[in-house]
mmCIF file of C-alpha atoms in Angstrom:
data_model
loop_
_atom_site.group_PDB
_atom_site.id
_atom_site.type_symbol
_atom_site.label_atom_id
_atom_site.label_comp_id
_atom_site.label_asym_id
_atom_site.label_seq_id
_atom_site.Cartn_x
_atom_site.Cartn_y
_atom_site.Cartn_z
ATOM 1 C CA UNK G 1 12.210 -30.616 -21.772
ATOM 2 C CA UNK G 2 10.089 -28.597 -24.070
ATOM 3 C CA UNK G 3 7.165 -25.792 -23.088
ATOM 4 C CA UNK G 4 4.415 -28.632 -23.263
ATOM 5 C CA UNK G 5 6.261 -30.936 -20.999
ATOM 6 C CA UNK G 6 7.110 -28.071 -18.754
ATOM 7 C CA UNK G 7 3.257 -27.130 -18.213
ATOM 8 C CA UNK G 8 1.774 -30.828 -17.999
ATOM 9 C CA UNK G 9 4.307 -31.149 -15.269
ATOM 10 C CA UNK G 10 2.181 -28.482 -13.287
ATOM 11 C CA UNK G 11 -1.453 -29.308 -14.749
ATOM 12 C CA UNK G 12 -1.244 -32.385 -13.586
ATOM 13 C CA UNK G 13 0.161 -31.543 -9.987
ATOM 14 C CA UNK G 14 -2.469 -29.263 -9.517
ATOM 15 C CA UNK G 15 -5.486 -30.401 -10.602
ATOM 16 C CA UNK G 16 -8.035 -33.083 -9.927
ATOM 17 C CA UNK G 17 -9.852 -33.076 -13.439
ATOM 18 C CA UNK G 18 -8.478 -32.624 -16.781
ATOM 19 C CA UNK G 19 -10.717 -32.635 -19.834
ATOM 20 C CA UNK G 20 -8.891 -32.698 -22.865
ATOM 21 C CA UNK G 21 -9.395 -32.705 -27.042
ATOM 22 C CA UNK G 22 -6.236 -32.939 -29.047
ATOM 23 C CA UNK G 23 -5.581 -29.825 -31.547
ATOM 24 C CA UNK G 24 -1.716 -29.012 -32.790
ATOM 25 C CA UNK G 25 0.611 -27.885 -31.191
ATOM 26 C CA UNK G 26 -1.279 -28.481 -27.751
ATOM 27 C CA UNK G 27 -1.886 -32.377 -28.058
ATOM 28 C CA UNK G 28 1.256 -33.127 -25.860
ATOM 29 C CA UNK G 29 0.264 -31.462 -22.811
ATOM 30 C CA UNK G 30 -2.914 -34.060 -22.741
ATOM 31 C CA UNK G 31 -1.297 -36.960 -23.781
ATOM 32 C CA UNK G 32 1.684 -36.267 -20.710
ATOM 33 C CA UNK G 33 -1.057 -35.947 -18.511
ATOM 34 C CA UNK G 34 -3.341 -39.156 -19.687
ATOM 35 C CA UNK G 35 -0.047 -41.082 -20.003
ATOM 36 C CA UNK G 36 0.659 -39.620 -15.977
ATOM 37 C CA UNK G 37 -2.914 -40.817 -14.550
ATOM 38 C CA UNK G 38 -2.565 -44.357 -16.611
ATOM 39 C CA UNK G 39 0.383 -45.129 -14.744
ATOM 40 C CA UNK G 40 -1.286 -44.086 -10.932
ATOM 41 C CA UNK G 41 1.312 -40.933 -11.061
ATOM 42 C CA UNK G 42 -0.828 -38.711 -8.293
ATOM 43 C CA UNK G 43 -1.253 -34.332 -7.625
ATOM 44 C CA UNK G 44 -0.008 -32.925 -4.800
ATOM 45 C CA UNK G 45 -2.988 -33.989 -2.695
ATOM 46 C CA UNK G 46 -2.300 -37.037 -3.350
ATOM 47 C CA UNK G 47 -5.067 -38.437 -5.907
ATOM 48 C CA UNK G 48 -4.767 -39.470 -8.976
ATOM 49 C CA UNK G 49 -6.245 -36.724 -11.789
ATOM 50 C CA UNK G 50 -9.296 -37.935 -13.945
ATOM 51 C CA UNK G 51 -8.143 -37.503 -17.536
ATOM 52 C CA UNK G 52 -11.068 -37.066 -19.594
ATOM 53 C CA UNK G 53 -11.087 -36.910 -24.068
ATOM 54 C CA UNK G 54 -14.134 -35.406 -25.072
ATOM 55 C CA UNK G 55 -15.693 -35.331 -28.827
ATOM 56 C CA UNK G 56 -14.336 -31.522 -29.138
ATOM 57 C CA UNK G 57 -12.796 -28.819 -27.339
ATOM 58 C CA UNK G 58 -16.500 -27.584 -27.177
ATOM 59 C CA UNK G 59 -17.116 -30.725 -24.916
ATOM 60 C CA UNK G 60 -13.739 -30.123 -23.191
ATOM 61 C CA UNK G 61 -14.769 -27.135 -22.195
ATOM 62 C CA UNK G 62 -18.197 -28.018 -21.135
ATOM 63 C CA UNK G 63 -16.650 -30.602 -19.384
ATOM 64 C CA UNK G 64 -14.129 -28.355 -17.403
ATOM 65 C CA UNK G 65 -16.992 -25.580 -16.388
ATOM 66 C CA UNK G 66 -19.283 -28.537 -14.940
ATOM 67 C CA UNK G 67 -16.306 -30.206 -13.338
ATOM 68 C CA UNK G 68 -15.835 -26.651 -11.733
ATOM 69 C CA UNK G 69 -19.164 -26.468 -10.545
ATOM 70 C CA UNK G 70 -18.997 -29.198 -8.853
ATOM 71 C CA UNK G 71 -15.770 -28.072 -6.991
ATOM 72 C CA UNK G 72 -13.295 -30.000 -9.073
ATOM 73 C CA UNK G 73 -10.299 -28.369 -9.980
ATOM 74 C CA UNK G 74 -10.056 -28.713 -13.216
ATOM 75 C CA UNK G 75 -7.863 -27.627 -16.620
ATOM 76 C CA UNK G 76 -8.057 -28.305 -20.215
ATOM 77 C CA UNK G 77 -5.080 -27.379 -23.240
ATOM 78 C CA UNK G 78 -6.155 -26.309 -26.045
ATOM 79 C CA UNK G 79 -4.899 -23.802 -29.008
ATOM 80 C CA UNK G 80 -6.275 -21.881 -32.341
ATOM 81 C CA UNK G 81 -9.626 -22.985 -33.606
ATOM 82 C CA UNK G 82 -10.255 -25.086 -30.544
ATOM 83 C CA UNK G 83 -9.564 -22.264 -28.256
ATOM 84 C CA UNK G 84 -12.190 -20.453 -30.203
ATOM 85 C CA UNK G 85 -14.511 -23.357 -29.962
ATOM 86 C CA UNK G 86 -14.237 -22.690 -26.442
ATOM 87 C CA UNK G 87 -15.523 -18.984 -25.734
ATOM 88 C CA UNK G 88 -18.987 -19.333 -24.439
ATOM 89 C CA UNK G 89 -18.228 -21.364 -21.992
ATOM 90 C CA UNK G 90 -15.291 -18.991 -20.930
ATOM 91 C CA UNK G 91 -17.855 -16.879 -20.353
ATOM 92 C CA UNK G 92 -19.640 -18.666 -18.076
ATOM 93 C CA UNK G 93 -16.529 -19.466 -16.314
ATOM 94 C CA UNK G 94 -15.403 -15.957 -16.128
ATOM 95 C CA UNK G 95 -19.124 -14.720 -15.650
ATOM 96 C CA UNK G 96 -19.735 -16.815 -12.353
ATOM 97 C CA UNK G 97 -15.607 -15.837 -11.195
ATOM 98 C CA UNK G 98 -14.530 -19.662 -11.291
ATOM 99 C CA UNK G 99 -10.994 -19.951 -10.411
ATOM 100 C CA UNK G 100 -9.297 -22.161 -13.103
ATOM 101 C CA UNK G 101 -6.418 -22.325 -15.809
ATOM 102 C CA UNK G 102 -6.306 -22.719 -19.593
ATOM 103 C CA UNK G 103 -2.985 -23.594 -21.239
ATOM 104 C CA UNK G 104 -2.928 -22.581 -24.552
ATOM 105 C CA UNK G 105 0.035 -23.200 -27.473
ATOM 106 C CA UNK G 106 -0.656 -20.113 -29.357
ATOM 107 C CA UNK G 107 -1.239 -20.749 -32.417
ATOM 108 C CA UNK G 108 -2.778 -18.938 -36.113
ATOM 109 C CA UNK G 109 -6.502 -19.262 -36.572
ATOM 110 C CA UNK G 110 -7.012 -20.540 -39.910
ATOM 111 C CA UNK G 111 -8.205 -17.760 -42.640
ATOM 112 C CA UNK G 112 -7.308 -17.679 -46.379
ATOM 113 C CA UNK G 113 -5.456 -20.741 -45.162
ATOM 114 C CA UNK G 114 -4.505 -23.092 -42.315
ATOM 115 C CA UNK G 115 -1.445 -22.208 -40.314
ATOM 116 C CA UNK G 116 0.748 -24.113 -37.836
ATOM 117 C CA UNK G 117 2.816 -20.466 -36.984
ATOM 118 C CA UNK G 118 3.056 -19.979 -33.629
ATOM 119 C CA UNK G 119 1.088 -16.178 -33.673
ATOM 120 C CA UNK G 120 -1.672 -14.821 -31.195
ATOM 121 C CA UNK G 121 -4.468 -14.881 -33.261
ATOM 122 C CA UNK G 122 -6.375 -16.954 -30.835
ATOM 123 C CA UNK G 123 -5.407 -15.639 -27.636
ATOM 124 C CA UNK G 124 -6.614 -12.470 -28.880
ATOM 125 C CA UNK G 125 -9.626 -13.435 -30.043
ATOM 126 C CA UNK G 126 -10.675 -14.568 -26.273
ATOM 127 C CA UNK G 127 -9.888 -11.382 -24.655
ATOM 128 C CA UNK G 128 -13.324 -10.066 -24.382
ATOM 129 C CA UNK G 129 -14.409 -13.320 -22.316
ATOM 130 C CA UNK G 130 -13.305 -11.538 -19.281
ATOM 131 C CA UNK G 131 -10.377 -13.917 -18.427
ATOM 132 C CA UNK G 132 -6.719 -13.012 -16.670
ATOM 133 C CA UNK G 133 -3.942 -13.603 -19.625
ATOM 134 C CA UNK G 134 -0.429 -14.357 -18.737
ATOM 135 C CA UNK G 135 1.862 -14.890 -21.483
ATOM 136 C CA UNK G 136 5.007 -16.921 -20.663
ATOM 137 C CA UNK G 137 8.463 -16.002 -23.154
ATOM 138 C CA UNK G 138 10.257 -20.029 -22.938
ATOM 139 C CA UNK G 139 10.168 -23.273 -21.516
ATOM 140 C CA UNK G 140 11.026 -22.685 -18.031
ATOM 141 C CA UNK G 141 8.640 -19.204 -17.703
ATOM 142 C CA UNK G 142 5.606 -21.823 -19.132
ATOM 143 C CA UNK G 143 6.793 -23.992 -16.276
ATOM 144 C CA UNK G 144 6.740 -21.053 -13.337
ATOM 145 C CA UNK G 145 3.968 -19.543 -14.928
ATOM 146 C CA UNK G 146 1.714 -22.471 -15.108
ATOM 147 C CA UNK G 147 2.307 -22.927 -11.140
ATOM 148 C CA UNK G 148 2.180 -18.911 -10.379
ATOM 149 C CA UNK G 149 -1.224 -18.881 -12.018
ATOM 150 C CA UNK G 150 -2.529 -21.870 -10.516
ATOM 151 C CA UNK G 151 -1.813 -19.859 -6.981
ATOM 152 C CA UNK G 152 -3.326 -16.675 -8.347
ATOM 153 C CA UNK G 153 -6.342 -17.671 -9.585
ATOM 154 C CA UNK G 154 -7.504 -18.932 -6.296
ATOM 155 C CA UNK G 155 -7.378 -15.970 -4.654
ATOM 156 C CA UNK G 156 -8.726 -14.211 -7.257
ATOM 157 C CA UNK G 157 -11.238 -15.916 -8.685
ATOM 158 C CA UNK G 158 -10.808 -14.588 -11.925
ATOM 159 C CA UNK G 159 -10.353 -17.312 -14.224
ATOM 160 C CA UNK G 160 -6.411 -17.449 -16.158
ATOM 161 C CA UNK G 161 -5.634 -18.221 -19.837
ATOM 162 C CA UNK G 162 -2.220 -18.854 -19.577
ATOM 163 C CA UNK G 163 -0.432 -18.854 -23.204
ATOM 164 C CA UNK G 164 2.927 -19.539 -24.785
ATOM 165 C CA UNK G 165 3.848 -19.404 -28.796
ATOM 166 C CA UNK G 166 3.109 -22.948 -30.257
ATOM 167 C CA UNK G 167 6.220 -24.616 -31.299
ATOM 168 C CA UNK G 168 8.361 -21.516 -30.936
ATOM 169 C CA UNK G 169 8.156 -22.374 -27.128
ATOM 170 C CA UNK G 170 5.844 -25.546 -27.298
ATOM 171 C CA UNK G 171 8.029 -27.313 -28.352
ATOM 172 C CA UNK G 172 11.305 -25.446 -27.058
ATOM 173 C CA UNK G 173 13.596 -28.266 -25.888
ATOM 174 C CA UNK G 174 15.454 -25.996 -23.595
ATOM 175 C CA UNK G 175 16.990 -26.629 -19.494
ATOM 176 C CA UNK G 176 14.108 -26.124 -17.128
ATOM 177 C CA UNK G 177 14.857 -25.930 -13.447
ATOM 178 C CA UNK G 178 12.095 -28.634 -12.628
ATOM 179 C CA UNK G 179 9.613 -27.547 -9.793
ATOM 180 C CA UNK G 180 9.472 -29.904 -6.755
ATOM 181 C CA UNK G 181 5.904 -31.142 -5.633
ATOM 182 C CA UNK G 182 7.034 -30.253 -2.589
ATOM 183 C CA UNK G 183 7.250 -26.257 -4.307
ATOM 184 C CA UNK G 184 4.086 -26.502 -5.846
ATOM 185 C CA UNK G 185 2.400 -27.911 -2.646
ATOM 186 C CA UNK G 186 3.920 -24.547 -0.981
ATOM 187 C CA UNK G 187 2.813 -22.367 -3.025
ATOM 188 C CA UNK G 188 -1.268 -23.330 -3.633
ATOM 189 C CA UNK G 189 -3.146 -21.919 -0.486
ATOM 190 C CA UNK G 190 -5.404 -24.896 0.516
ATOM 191 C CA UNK G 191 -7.897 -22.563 2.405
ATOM 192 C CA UNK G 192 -8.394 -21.352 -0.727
ATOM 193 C CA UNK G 193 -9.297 -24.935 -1.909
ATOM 194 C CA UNK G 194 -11.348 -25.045 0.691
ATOM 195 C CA UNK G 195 -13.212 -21.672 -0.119
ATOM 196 C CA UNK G 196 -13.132 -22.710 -3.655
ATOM 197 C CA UNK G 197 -14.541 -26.359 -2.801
ATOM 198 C CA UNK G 198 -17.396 -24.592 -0.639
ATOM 199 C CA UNK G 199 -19.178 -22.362 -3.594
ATOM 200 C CA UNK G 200 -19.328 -25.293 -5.332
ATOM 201 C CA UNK G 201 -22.904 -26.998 -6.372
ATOM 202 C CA UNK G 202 -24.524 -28.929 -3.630
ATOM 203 C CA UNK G 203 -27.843 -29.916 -3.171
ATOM 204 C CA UNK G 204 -27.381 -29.554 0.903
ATOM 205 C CA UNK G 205 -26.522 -25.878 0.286
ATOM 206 C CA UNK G 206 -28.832 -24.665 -2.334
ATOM 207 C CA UNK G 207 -27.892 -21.714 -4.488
ATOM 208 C CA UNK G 208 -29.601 -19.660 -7.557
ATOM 209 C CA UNK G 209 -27.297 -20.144 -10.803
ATOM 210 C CA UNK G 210 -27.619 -19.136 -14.586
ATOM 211 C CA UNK G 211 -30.709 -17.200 -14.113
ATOM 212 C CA UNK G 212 -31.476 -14.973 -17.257
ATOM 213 C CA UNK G 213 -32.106 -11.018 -16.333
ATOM 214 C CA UNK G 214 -33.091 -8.252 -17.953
ATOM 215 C CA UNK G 215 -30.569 -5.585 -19.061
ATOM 216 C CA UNK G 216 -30.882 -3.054 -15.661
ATOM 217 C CA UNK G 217 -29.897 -6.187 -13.191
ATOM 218 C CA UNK G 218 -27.602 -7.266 -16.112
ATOM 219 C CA UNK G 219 -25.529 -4.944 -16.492
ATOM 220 C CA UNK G 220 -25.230 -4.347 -12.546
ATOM 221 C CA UNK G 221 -24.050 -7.353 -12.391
ATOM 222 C CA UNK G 222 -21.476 -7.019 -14.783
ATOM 223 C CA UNK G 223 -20.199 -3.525 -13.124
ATOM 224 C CA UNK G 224 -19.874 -5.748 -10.484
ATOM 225 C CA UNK G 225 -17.084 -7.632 -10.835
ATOM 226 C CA UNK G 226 -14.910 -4.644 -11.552
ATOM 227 C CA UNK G 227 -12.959 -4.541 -8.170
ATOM 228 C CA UNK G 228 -12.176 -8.460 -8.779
ATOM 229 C CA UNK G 229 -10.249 -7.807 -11.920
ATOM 230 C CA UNK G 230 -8.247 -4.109 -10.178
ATOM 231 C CA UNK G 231 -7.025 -6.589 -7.484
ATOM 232 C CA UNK G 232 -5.994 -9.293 -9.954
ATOM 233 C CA UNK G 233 -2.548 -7.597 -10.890
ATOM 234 C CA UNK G 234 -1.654 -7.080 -7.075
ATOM 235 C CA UNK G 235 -2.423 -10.715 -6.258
ATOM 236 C CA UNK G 236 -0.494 -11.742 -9.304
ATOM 237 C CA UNK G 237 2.510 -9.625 -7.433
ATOM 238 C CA UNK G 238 2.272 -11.331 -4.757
ATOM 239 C CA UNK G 239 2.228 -14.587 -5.690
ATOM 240 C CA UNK G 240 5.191 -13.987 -7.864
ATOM 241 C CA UNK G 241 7.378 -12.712 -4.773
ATOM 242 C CA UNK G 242 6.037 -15.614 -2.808
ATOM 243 C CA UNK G 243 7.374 -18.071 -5.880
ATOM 244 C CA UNK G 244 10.899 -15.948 -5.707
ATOM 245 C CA UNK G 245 11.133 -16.682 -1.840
ATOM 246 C CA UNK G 246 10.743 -20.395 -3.066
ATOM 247 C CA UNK G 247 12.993 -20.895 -5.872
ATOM 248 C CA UNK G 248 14.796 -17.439 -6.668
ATOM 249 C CA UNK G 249 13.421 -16.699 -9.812
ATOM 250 C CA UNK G 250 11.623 -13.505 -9.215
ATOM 251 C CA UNK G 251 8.556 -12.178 -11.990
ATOM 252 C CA UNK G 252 7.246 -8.667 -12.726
ATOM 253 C CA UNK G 253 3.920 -8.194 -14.690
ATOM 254 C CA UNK G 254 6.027 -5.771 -17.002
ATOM 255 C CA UNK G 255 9.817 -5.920 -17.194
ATOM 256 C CA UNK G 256 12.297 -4.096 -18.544
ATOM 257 C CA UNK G 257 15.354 -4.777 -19.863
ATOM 258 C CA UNK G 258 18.053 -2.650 -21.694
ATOM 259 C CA UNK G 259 19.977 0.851 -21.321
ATOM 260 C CA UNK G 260 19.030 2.944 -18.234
ATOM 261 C CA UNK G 261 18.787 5.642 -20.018
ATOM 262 C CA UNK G 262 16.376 4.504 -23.095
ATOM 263 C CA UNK G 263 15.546 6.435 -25.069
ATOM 264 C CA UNK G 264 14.033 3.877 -27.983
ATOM 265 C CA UNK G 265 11.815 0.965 -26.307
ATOM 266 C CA UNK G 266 10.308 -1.945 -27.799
ATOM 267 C CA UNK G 267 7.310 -3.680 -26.394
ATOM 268 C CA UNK G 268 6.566 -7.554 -26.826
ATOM 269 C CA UNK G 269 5.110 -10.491 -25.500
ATOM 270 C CA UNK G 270 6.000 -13.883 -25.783
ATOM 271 C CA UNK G 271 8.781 -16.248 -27.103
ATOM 272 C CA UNK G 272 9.684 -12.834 -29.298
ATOM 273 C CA UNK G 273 10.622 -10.827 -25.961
ATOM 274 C CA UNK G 274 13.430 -13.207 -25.030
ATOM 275 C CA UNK G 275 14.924 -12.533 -29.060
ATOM 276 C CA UNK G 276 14.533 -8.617 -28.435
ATOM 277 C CA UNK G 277 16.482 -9.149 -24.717
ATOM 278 C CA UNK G 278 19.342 -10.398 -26.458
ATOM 279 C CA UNK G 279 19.556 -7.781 -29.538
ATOM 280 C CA UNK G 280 19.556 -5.059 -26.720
ATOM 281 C CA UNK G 281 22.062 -6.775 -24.949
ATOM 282 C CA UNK G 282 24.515 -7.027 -27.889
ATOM 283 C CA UNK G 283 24.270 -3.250 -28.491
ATOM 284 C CA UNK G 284 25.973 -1.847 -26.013
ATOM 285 C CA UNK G 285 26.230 1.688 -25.721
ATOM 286 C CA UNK G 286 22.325 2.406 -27.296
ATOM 287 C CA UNK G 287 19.862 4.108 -25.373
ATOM 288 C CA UNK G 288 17.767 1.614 -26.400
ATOM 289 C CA UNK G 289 15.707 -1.470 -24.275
ATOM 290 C CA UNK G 290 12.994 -3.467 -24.517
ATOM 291 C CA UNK G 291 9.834 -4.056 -22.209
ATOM 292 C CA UNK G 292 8.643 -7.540 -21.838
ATOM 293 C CA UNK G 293 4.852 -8.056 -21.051
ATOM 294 C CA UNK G 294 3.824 -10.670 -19.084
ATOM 295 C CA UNK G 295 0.712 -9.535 -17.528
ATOM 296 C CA UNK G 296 -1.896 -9.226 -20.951
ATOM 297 C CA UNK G 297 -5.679 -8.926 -18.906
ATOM 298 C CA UNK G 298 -6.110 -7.451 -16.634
ATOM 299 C CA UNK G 299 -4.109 -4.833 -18.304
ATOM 300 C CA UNK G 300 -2.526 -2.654 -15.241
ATOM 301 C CA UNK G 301 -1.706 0.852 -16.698
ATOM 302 C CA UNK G 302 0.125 1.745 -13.932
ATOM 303 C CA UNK G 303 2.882 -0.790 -13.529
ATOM 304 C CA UNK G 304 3.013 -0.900 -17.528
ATOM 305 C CA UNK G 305 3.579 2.797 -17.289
ATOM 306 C CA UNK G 306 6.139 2.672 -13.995
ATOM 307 C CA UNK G 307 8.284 -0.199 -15.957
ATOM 308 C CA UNK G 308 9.981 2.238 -18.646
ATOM 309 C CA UNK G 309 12.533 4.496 -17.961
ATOM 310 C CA UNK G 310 11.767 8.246 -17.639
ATOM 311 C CA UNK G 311 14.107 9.182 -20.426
ATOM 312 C CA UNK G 312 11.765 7.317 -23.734
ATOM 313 C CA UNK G 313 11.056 8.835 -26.381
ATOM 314 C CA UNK G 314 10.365 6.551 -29.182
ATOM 315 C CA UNK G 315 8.198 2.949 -28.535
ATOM 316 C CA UNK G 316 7.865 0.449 -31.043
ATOM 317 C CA UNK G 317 4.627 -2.444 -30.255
ATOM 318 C CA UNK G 318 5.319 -5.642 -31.880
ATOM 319 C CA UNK G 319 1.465 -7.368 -32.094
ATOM 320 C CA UNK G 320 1.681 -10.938 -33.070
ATOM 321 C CA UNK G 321 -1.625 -10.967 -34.665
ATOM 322 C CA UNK G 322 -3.371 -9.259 -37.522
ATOM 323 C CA UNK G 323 -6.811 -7.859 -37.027
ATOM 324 C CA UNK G 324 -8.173 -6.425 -40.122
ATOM 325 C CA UNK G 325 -10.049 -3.196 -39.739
ATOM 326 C CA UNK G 326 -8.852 -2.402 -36.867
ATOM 327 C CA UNK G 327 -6.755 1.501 -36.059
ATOM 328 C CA UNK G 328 -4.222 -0.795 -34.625
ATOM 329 C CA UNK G 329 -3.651 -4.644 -33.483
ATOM 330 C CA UNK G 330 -4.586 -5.176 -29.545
ATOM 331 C CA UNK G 331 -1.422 -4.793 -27.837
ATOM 332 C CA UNK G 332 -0.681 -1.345 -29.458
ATOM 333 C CA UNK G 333 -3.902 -0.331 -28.804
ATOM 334 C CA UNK G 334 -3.335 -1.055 -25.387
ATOM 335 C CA UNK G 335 0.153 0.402 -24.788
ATOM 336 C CA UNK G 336 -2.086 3.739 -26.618
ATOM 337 C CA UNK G 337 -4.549 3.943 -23.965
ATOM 338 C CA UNK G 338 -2.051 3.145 -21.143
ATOM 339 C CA UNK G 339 -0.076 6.254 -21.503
ATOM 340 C CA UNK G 340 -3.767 8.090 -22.447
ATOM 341 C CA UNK G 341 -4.142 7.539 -18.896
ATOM 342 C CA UNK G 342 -1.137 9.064 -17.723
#
């Protein structure tokens, strides 16, 4: 199957209300899951998922942060412009620590021209919204992935954008080891449904929402979530070992691949870190590896740091975006600041 199949397989397990708008190369992951509800196909609770196609990914997205409200859980798909179309209410969603999960096709935001090219132009433009971003490398990672955030954000409650490169991976028709309801039942935490269910809107519990504040209480508030996002990375940990214990395929937010001894180290996300494994492993002999992010936001210094070898001395960042103006393109800066910290 292909990266879109892979991650409607889990979307749909997983989730009780899916609000879609069809944009390329993300259109397949709603249609699976429309064509799954039509025919009674049920989640792992059970019910069958209300598939929902909205005017734009604007109304998608409303869509998905009232369904959330109301203690639905709920995903959309989405990719370039209609990711973009999609930031203030990622906000919100982030903002009032929603647990949900985005699936995006990476793909080029249209500039001098349109593209179809599978780059991160869009997932980078989202970054500031204040959501978790795990990047997944091929068809069977967008598979795991899809489920191991679905687990994470619960706990959480820190909302993920979970991206792969459109077509590159998208459309990747590659041998996925194909997770088991039974798996994916295992691995979602239904206390946490349960928590997640009770902070929902309900007129028998009455709470105070989307108030508007000055900048003093403001700002509070946004120093405020800080501890949810330093925990993120370790609950992402854990729910990685708990998916190894279930099928043997074992995750690390940063992981490293190549010679020991290293001395050169290239640094990459995506579809292009699975292209970079194999050119290390065909020079044998070179001190020379390559360090595959998978964990974007939060960005944990620490484990990014602990995941090269002692011996580097040269690293190479290959960005898949181009930000104009900038000193340097996101991930570089990033990888910068990590070892600032140090």
């Amino acid at each position: 199957m292909d990266g879109n199949t892979a991650v409607a397989h889990v979307a749909h397990a997983t989730n009780e209300v899916i609000a879609i708008y069809p944009i390329t190369p993300s259109s397949t992951m709603g249609e699976i899951c429309d064509a799954k509800s039509a025919k009674g196909e049920t989640n792992i609770w059970g019910n069958v998922p209300v598939v929902a196609e909205l005017q734009s990914e604007g109304g998608a997205s409303g869509t998905v942060h009232g369904a959330l409200s109301a203690g639905a859980l709920t995903t959309t798909f989405t990719a370039s412009q209609g990711l973009l179309l999609m930031i203030p209410n990622m906000f919100k969603i982030a903002g009032e620590l929603t647990p949900t999960v985005f699936h995006v096709s990476a793909r080029a935001i249209a500039t001098h021209a349109l593209s179809i090219f599978g780059d991160h132009s869009d997932v980078m433009a989202v970054r500031q919204t204040g959501w978790a971003m795990l990047a997944s490398a091929n068809a069977q990672e967008a598979m795991d992935f899809a489920l191991i955030s679905q687990a994470t954000t619960l706990e959480a409650q820190v909302p993920f954008l979970h991206f792969f490169d459109g077509f590159r991976t998208s459309h990747e028709l590659n041998m996925v080891d194909v997770l088991s309801k039974e798996t994916m039942k295992e691995m979602i935490d239904d206390n946490l449904v349960a928590k997640y269910r009770a902070n929902a809107m309900n007129p028998e519990n009455p709470t105070v929402r989307g108030t508007a504040q000055n900048p003093d209480v403001y700002f509070q508030g946004r120093e405020a979530v800080n501890k949810y996002y330093l925990e993120t990375p370790k609950i992402l940990k854990k729910y990685m070992d708990k998916f190894a214990k279930l099928t043997g395929r074992q995750y690390d937010l940063y992981e490293y691949v190549g010679a020991v001894d290293a001395e050169k180290v290239v640094v990459i996300m995506a579809s292009g870190a699975d292209v970079a494994q194999t050119a290390v492993e065909n020079m044998p002999g070179e001190k020379v590896g390559v360090l595959k992010v998978k964990l974007f936001r939060p960005f944990a210094a620490e484990d990014f740091i602990n995941a090269f070898p002692k011996t580097v001395k040269k690293i190479a960042v290959f960005d898949r975006t181009k930000e104009p103006g900038s000193i340097g393109e996101p991930l570089f800066q990033d990888v910068c600041a990590a070892f600032l910290t140090k």
